[in-house]
Amino acid sequence: MRAKLGAGHDREIEEPRHEGTQMEPRSVDQDSRGIIEPGAFQRRYQLNRYPAGSALEGLISWFWVVSWALPPGQTHTQELLTHPCANLFVSPQEPPMMDEHLGPTVAELEGVVLNRSSRRMAGEGICVAAMTTPGGLGAFLTGPAGEYNDRTVRLGTAVRSDDDALVREIGRAQGEPAKVGVLRTALENAVRPERVIVAREVAATARLAETDRTLRKVEHLAQKAGTGVRTLQRMFAEYAGVSPTWVLRRYRLLEAAEAVRHGDRVVWARIATDLGYSDQAHLVRDFSAAIGSTPAAYARSLS
């Protein structure tokens, strides 16, 4: 993949590839980043991930389907530390996931969540969704992605979508791949072509932030992407809704939480230095705000 960020720059970005140009989504066992206490999640829910497809490459990270069947009268609230991405949800049945602001979920857009996110599940249901890339959301909008940070809105109010028809068609589709196919087609039709190129450029740069551990500051990221810091910041604000620095730090927090989950030794002082924190205490404070507990307490909760 190439990223062209700024006039006169063309820099190669190395990414692992599977099955042609698509990266294959990994299972929760392989990658539980973003799911707080993934063991508890897996006891209650079935989660499968599906590839974006070539038309949405660079705009959608993957599609995902979660299903559940809780005993009558029982609910469960799942805490999440979200990726620096948005999610587009469709739940075609009652009782679906419950959102404290919208009530029963039908079709909705959840922008980038800056701290923790939570979903309360009840009864039996299924949710079909797409997680954008950092920057991918901007390809579906007419304005800044940041307008949806920490917000959940009806999908059709933000993206070109006939929500009622989409919910009906997903409800009629038989099997998860078919349901994903309905949402994939709807999003392919919702893309705004004039915004795709820059959205993919932002996503490619965010991919560098995710995978290149040598990148510690926005200046390093801008240099690797071949553009200026201010240009990069403007592009991320418009298409990702968050700053490049925030993306770098969020991916490192996700990595740290995943390392704790696997029982790996995490050198917090080194991570704090790498990410430009004034001291380790500031990093631990950010981790605690995002996860809901200190690193030591989180590790104990997983044992």
Protein backbone atom coordinates (compact mmCIF):
# COMPACT_ATOMS: atom_id res chain seq x y z
CA MET A 1 0.00 0.00 0.00
CA ARG A 2 1.19 3.49 -0.73
CA ALA A 3 0.42 6.60 1.26
CA LYS A 4 0.59 9.97 -0.44
CA LEU A 5 0.48 12.51 2.33
CA GLY A 6 1.19 15.99 1.16
CA ALA A 7 2.30 17.25 -2.21
CA GLY A 8 5.33 15.58 -3.70
CA HIS A 9 5.53 12.69 -1.24
CA ASP A 10 5.08 9.03 -2.07
CA ARG A 11 6.26 6.58 0.54
CA GLU A 12 5.88 2.81 0.68
CA ILE A 13 4.13 1.33 3.72
CA GLU A 14 4.79 -2.31 4.51
CA GLU A 15 1.83 -4.36 5.71
CA PRO A 16 1.34 -8.09 6.11
CA ARG A 17 -0.93 -9.47 3.41
CA HIS A 18 -3.14 -12.51 3.22
CA GLU A 19 -5.34 -13.80 0.43
CA GLY A 20 -4.44 -11.22 -2.16
CA THR A 21 -4.79 -7.71 -0.80
CA GLN A 22 -6.93 -8.49 2.24
CA MET A 23 -5.64 -9.06 5.75
CA GLU A 24 -7.54 -11.87 7.44
CA PRO A 25 -9.20 -10.79 10.72
CA ARG A 26 -7.99 -12.74 13.72
CA SER A 27 -10.11 -14.53 16.31
CA VAL A 28 -10.64 -13.24 19.85
CA ASP A 29 -8.20 -15.87 21.11
CA GLN A 30 -5.55 -14.37 18.85
CA ASP A 31 -6.47 -10.70 19.28
CA SER A 32 -8.67 -9.51 22.13
CA ARG A 33 -7.45 -5.92 22.06
CA GLY A 34 -10.26 -3.65 23.14
CA ILE A 35 -12.27 -6.29 25.03
CA ILE A 36 -11.90 -5.74 28.77
CA GLU A 37 -11.83 -9.11 30.56
CA PRO A 38 -12.07 -11.15 27.35
CA GLY A 39 -12.53 -14.40 29.25
CA ALA A 40 -15.85 -13.19 30.66
CA PHE A 41 -16.83 -12.02 27.18
CA GLN A 42 -16.16 -15.41 25.60
CA ARG A 43 -18.25 -17.20 28.24
CA ARG A 44 -21.31 -15.21 27.21
CA TYR A 45 -20.92 -14.30 23.54
CA GLN A 46 -19.87 -15.72 20.21
CA LEU A 47 -17.81 -13.27 18.13
CA ASN A 48 -16.74 -13.86 14.53
CA ARG A 49 -14.85 -11.43 12.31
CA TYR A 50 -15.03 -11.17 8.52
CA PRO A 51 -12.80 -9.37 5.97
CA ALA A 52 -13.73 -5.96 4.63
CA GLY A 53 -13.66 -6.92 0.94
CA SER A 54 -11.66 -5.21 -1.76
CA ALA A 55 -14.07 -2.30 -2.35
CA LEU A 56 -13.85 -1.23 1.30
CA GLU A 57 -10.15 -1.96 1.82
CA GLY A 58 -8.55 0.85 3.83
CA LEU A 59 -11.96 2.10 4.98
CA ILE A 60 -13.26 -0.85 7.01
CA SER A 61 -10.93 -2.85 9.26
CA TRP A 62 -13.28 -5.83 9.43
CA PHE A 63 -16.88 -6.81 9.83
CA TRP A 64 -17.89 -8.55 13.02
CA VAL A 65 -20.90 -10.49 14.24
CA VAL A 66 -21.65 -11.06 17.91
CA SER A 67 -24.45 -13.32 19.12
CA TRP A 68 -25.70 -14.10 22.61
CA ALA A 69 -28.35 -16.01 24.53
CA LEU A 70 -28.65 -14.92 28.15
CA PRO A 71 -31.06 -16.53 30.63
CA PRO A 72 -34.47 -14.82 31.00
CA GLY A 73 -34.32 -11.71 33.15
CA GLN A 74 -30.52 -11.59 33.08
CA THR A 75 -28.47 -8.78 31.57
CA HIS A 76 -24.74 -8.28 31.14
CA THR A 77 -22.78 -5.11 30.57
CA GLN A 78 -19.60 -5.60 28.55
CA GLU A 79 -16.86 -3.00 28.99
CA LEU A 80 -14.70 -2.16 25.99
CA LEU A 81 -11.60 -0.09 25.33
CA THR A 82 -12.28 0.80 21.75
CA HIS A 83 -9.81 1.03 18.91
CA PRO A 84 -9.32 4.53 17.42
CA CYS A 85 -12.14 3.68 15.03
CA ALA A 86 -15.89 4.01 14.62
CA ASN A 87 -18.40 1.15 14.55
CA LEU A 88 -21.53 0.79 12.43
CA PHE A 89 -24.08 -1.55 14.04
CA VAL A 90 -27.24 -3.28 12.91
CA SER A 91 -29.35 -5.44 15.26
CA PRO A 92 -32.32 -6.87 13.37
CA GLN A 93 -34.29 -8.37 16.27
CA GLU A 94 -35.81 -7.73 19.69
CA PRO A 95 -34.54 -7.62 22.34
CA PRO A 96 -31.30 -6.26 20.90
CA MET A 97 -28.38 -4.52 22.51
CA MET A 98 -29.59 -1.68 24.67
CA ASP A 99 -28.15 1.82 24.41
CA GLU A 100 -28.93 4.13 27.31
CA HIS A 101 -29.47 7.07 24.95
CA LEU A 102 -31.21 5.44 21.99
CA GLY A 103 -33.06 2.55 23.59
CA PRO A 104 -33.20 -0.66 21.53
CA THR A 105 -30.47 -0.74 18.93
CA VAL A 106 -31.65 -0.91 15.32
CA ALA A 107 -29.03 0.70 13.05
CA GLU A 108 -26.54 3.11 14.50
CA LEU A 109 -23.15 4.75 14.23
CA GLU A 110 -20.87 4.91 17.24
CA GLY A 111 -18.03 7.36 16.73
CA VAL A 112 -14.60 7.06 18.32
CA VAL A 113 -15.00 6.50 22.05
CA LEU A 114 -12.28 8.37 23.89
CA ASN A 115 -12.32 6.29 27.06
CA ARG A 116 -14.31 3.16 27.85
CA SER A 117 -17.42 2.05 26.03
CA SER A 118 -20.06 -0.33 27.34
CA ARG A 119 -22.90 -2.37 25.89
CA ARG A 120 -25.70 -3.94 27.90
CA MET A 121 -26.99 -7.21 26.50
CA ALA A 122 -30.27 -8.94 27.29
CA GLY A 123 -32.17 -11.97 26.06
CA GLU A 124 -31.12 -13.59 22.80
CA GLY A 125 -29.84 -11.72 19.79
CA ILE A 126 -27.32 -10.99 17.10
CA CYS A 127 -25.54 -7.83 16.01
CA VAL A 128 -23.90 -7.34 12.62
CA ALA A 129 -21.34 -4.56 12.50
CA ALA A 130 -18.39 -2.98 10.72
CA MET A 131 -15.38 -1.41 12.41
CA THR A 132 -13.87 1.37 10.33
CA THR A 133 -10.18 1.99 10.02
CA PRO A 134 -8.85 5.11 11.76
CA GLY A 135 -9.76 7.56 9.03
CA GLY A 136 -12.18 5.28 7.23
CA LEU A 137 -15.22 6.91 8.79
CA GLY A 138 -14.41 10.12 6.95
CA ALA A 139 -15.12 8.40 3.62
CA PHE A 140 -18.79 8.04 4.57
CA LEU A 141 -19.36 11.54 5.96
CA THR A 142 -19.66 15.07 4.59
CA GLY A 143 -18.00 16.74 7.59
CA PRO A 144 -15.41 16.13 10.32
CA ALA A 145 -15.41 12.68 11.89
CA GLY A 146 -14.80 14.26 15.28
CA GLU A 147 -18.43 15.41 15.36
CA TYR A 148 -19.30 11.84 16.34
CA ASN A 149 -16.68 11.28 19.04
CA ASP A 150 -18.30 9.84 22.17
CA ARG A 151 -21.66 9.88 20.39
CA THR A 152 -24.06 7.22 19.15
CA VAL A 153 -26.55 8.27 16.48
CA ARG A 154 -28.95 6.64 14.07
CA LEU A 155 -26.92 5.36 11.15
CA GLY A 156 -29.01 7.11 8.51
CA THR A 157 -28.53 10.53 10.09
CA ALA A 158 -24.79 10.38 9.39
CA VAL A 159 -24.29 7.93 6.53
CA ARG A 160 -26.27 7.42 3.34
CA SER A 161 -28.43 4.54 4.53
CA ASP A 162 -32.06 3.41 4.45
CA ASP A 163 -32.02 2.04 7.98
CA ASP A 164 -35.41 0.33 7.88
CA ALA A 165 -34.63 -1.49 4.63
CA LEU A 166 -31.16 -2.43 5.89
CA VAL A 167 -32.51 -3.90 9.12
CA ARG A 168 -35.18 -5.87 7.26
CA GLU A 169 -32.73 -7.28 4.72
CA ILE A 170 -30.19 -8.32 7.34
CA GLY A 171 -32.99 -9.90 9.35
CA ARG A 172 -34.08 -11.97 6.33
CA ALA A 173 -30.55 -13.05 5.33
CA GLN A 174 -29.72 -16.61 6.39
CA GLY A 175 -26.40 -17.11 8.16
CA GLU A 176 -23.69 -14.74 9.30
CA PRO A 177 -21.80 -14.45 5.98
CA ALA A 178 -25.03 -13.48 4.20
CA LYS A 179 -25.88 -10.89 6.84
CA VAL A 180 -22.38 -9.44 6.60
CA GLY A 181 -22.76 -9.35 2.82
CA VAL A 182 -25.88 -7.18 3.14
CA LEU A 183 -24.08 -4.66 5.35
CA ARG A 184 -20.99 -4.76 3.12
CA THR A 185 -23.06 -3.88 0.05
CA ALA A 186 -24.85 -1.08 1.89
CA LEU A 187 -21.55 0.47 2.97
CA GLU A 188 -20.06 0.14 -0.49
CA ASN A 189 -23.01 2.19 -1.75
CA ALA A 190 -22.63 4.72 1.08
CA VAL A 191 -19.01 5.64 0.31
CA ARG A 192 -18.47 9.21 -0.89
CA PRO A 193 -15.94 8.82 -3.74
CA GLU A 194 -14.50 12.32 -3.39
CA ARG A 195 -13.31 11.50 0.14
CA VAL A 196 -11.93 8.00 -0.35
CA ILE A 197 -8.34 8.84 -1.32
CA VAL A 198 -7.57 10.94 1.74
CA ALA A 199 -9.46 8.53 4.04
CA ARG A 200 -7.21 5.71 2.85
CA GLU A 201 -4.10 7.86 3.30
CA VAL A 202 -5.05 8.55 6.91
CA ALA A 203 -5.80 4.86 7.47
CA ALA A 204 -2.42 3.84 6.02
CA THR A 205 -0.63 6.26 8.33
CA ALA A 206 -2.64 5.02 11.32
CA ARG A 207 -1.58 1.51 10.33
CA LEU A 208 2.02 2.65 10.73
CA ALA A 209 1.17 3.97 14.19
CA GLU A 210 -0.31 0.58 15.06
CA THR A 211 2.47 -1.65 13.75
CA ASP A 212 5.76 0.28 13.86
CA ARG A 213 6.96 0.24 17.48
CA THR A 214 9.78 2.67 16.67
CA LEU A 215 7.26 5.49 16.14
CA ARG A 216 6.93 7.34 19.43
CA LYS A 217 5.82 10.87 18.60
CA VAL A 218 3.73 12.62 15.97
CA GLU A 219 6.93 14.02 14.42
CA HIS A 220 8.21 10.48 13.83
CA LEU A 221 4.89 9.43 12.31
CA ALA A 222 4.75 12.45 10.00
CA GLN A 223 8.30 11.85 8.82
CA LYS A 224 7.57 8.19 8.09
CA ALA A 225 4.41 9.16 6.19
CA GLY A 226 6.27 11.83 4.24
CA THR A 227 4.28 14.88 5.29
CA GLY A 228 4.32 17.77 7.74
CA VAL A 229 3.01 17.52 11.27
CA ARG A 230 0.30 20.16 10.79
CA THR A 231 -0.93 18.58 7.57
CA LEU A 232 -1.11 15.21 9.28
CA GLN A 233 -2.99 16.68 12.23
CA ARG A 234 -5.56 18.35 9.96
CA MET A 235 -6.14 15.16 7.98
CA PHE A 236 -6.61 13.07 11.13
CA ALA A 237 -8.99 15.65 12.62
CA GLU A 238 -11.19 15.57 9.51
CA TYR A 239 -11.17 11.85 8.72
CA ALA A 240 -10.33 10.03 11.97
CA GLY A 241 -11.77 12.49 14.49
CA VAL A 242 -8.74 12.22 16.77
CA SER A 243 -5.12 13.38 16.64
CA PRO A 244 -2.19 11.25 15.46
CA THR A 245 -0.74 11.42 18.98
CA TRP A 246 -3.99 10.06 20.42
CA VAL A 247 -3.93 7.19 17.92
CA LEU A 248 -0.35 6.30 18.84
CA ARG A 249 -1.16 6.28 22.54
CA ARG A 250 -4.41 4.34 22.16
CA TYR A 251 -2.70 1.55 20.23
CA ARG A 252 0.02 1.31 22.88
CA LEU A 253 -2.62 1.11 25.65
CA LEU A 254 -4.38 -1.67 23.72
CA GLU A 255 -1.08 -3.51 23.35
CA ALA A 256 -0.30 -3.09 27.04
CA ALA A 257 -3.71 -4.45 28.07
CA GLU A 258 -3.25 -7.42 25.73
CA ALA A 259 0.20 -8.10 27.16
CA VAL A 260 -1.21 -8.05 30.70
CA ARG A 261 -3.92 -10.49 29.60
CA HIS A 262 -1.29 -12.95 28.34
CA GLY A 263 0.75 -12.63 31.52
CA ASP A 264 3.67 -10.93 29.79
CA ARG A 265 5.97 -8.63 31.70
CA VAL A 266 5.16 -5.02 30.82
CA VAL A 267 7.89 -2.43 31.37
CA TRP A 268 5.66 0.55 32.09
CA ALA A 269 8.53 3.01 32.52
CA ARG A 270 9.80 2.18 29.03
CA ILE A 271 6.34 2.58 27.47
CA ALA A 272 5.90 5.90 29.26
CA THR A 273 9.22 7.16 27.91
CA ASP A 274 8.48 5.92 24.40
CA LEU A 275 5.14 7.72 24.30
CA GLY A 276 6.41 11.01 25.68
CA TYR A 277 4.77 10.85 29.10
CA SER A 278 6.47 12.96 31.75
CA ASP A 279 6.63 9.92 34.03
CA GLN A 280 5.29 6.41 34.50
CA ALA A 281 2.53 7.60 36.84
CA HIS A 282 0.88 9.56 34.02
CA LEU A 283 0.79 6.45 31.80
CA VAL A 284 -0.66 4.32 34.60
CA ARG A 285 -3.29 7.00 35.21
CA ASP A 286 -4.28 6.89 31.53
CA PHE A 287 -4.42 3.09 31.60
CA SER A 288 -6.61 3.17 34.70
CA ALA A 289 -8.97 5.72 33.16
CA ALA A 290 -9.28 3.64 29.99
CA ILE A 291 -9.52 0.16 31.51
CA GLY A 292 -11.16 1.01 34.82
CA SER A 293 -8.40 -0.34 37.06
CA THR A 294 -4.67 -0.11 37.57
CA PRO A 295 -2.44 -2.47 35.58
CA ALA A 296 -1.82 -4.59 38.69
CA ALA A 297 -5.55 -4.82 39.52
CA TYR A 298 -6.39 -5.65 35.91
CA ALA A 299 -3.81 -8.45 35.88
CA ARG A 300 -5.30 -9.87 39.13
CA SER A 301 -8.82 -9.78 37.65
CA LEU A 302 -7.66 -12.01 34.79
CA SER A 303 -5.96 -14.62 36.95
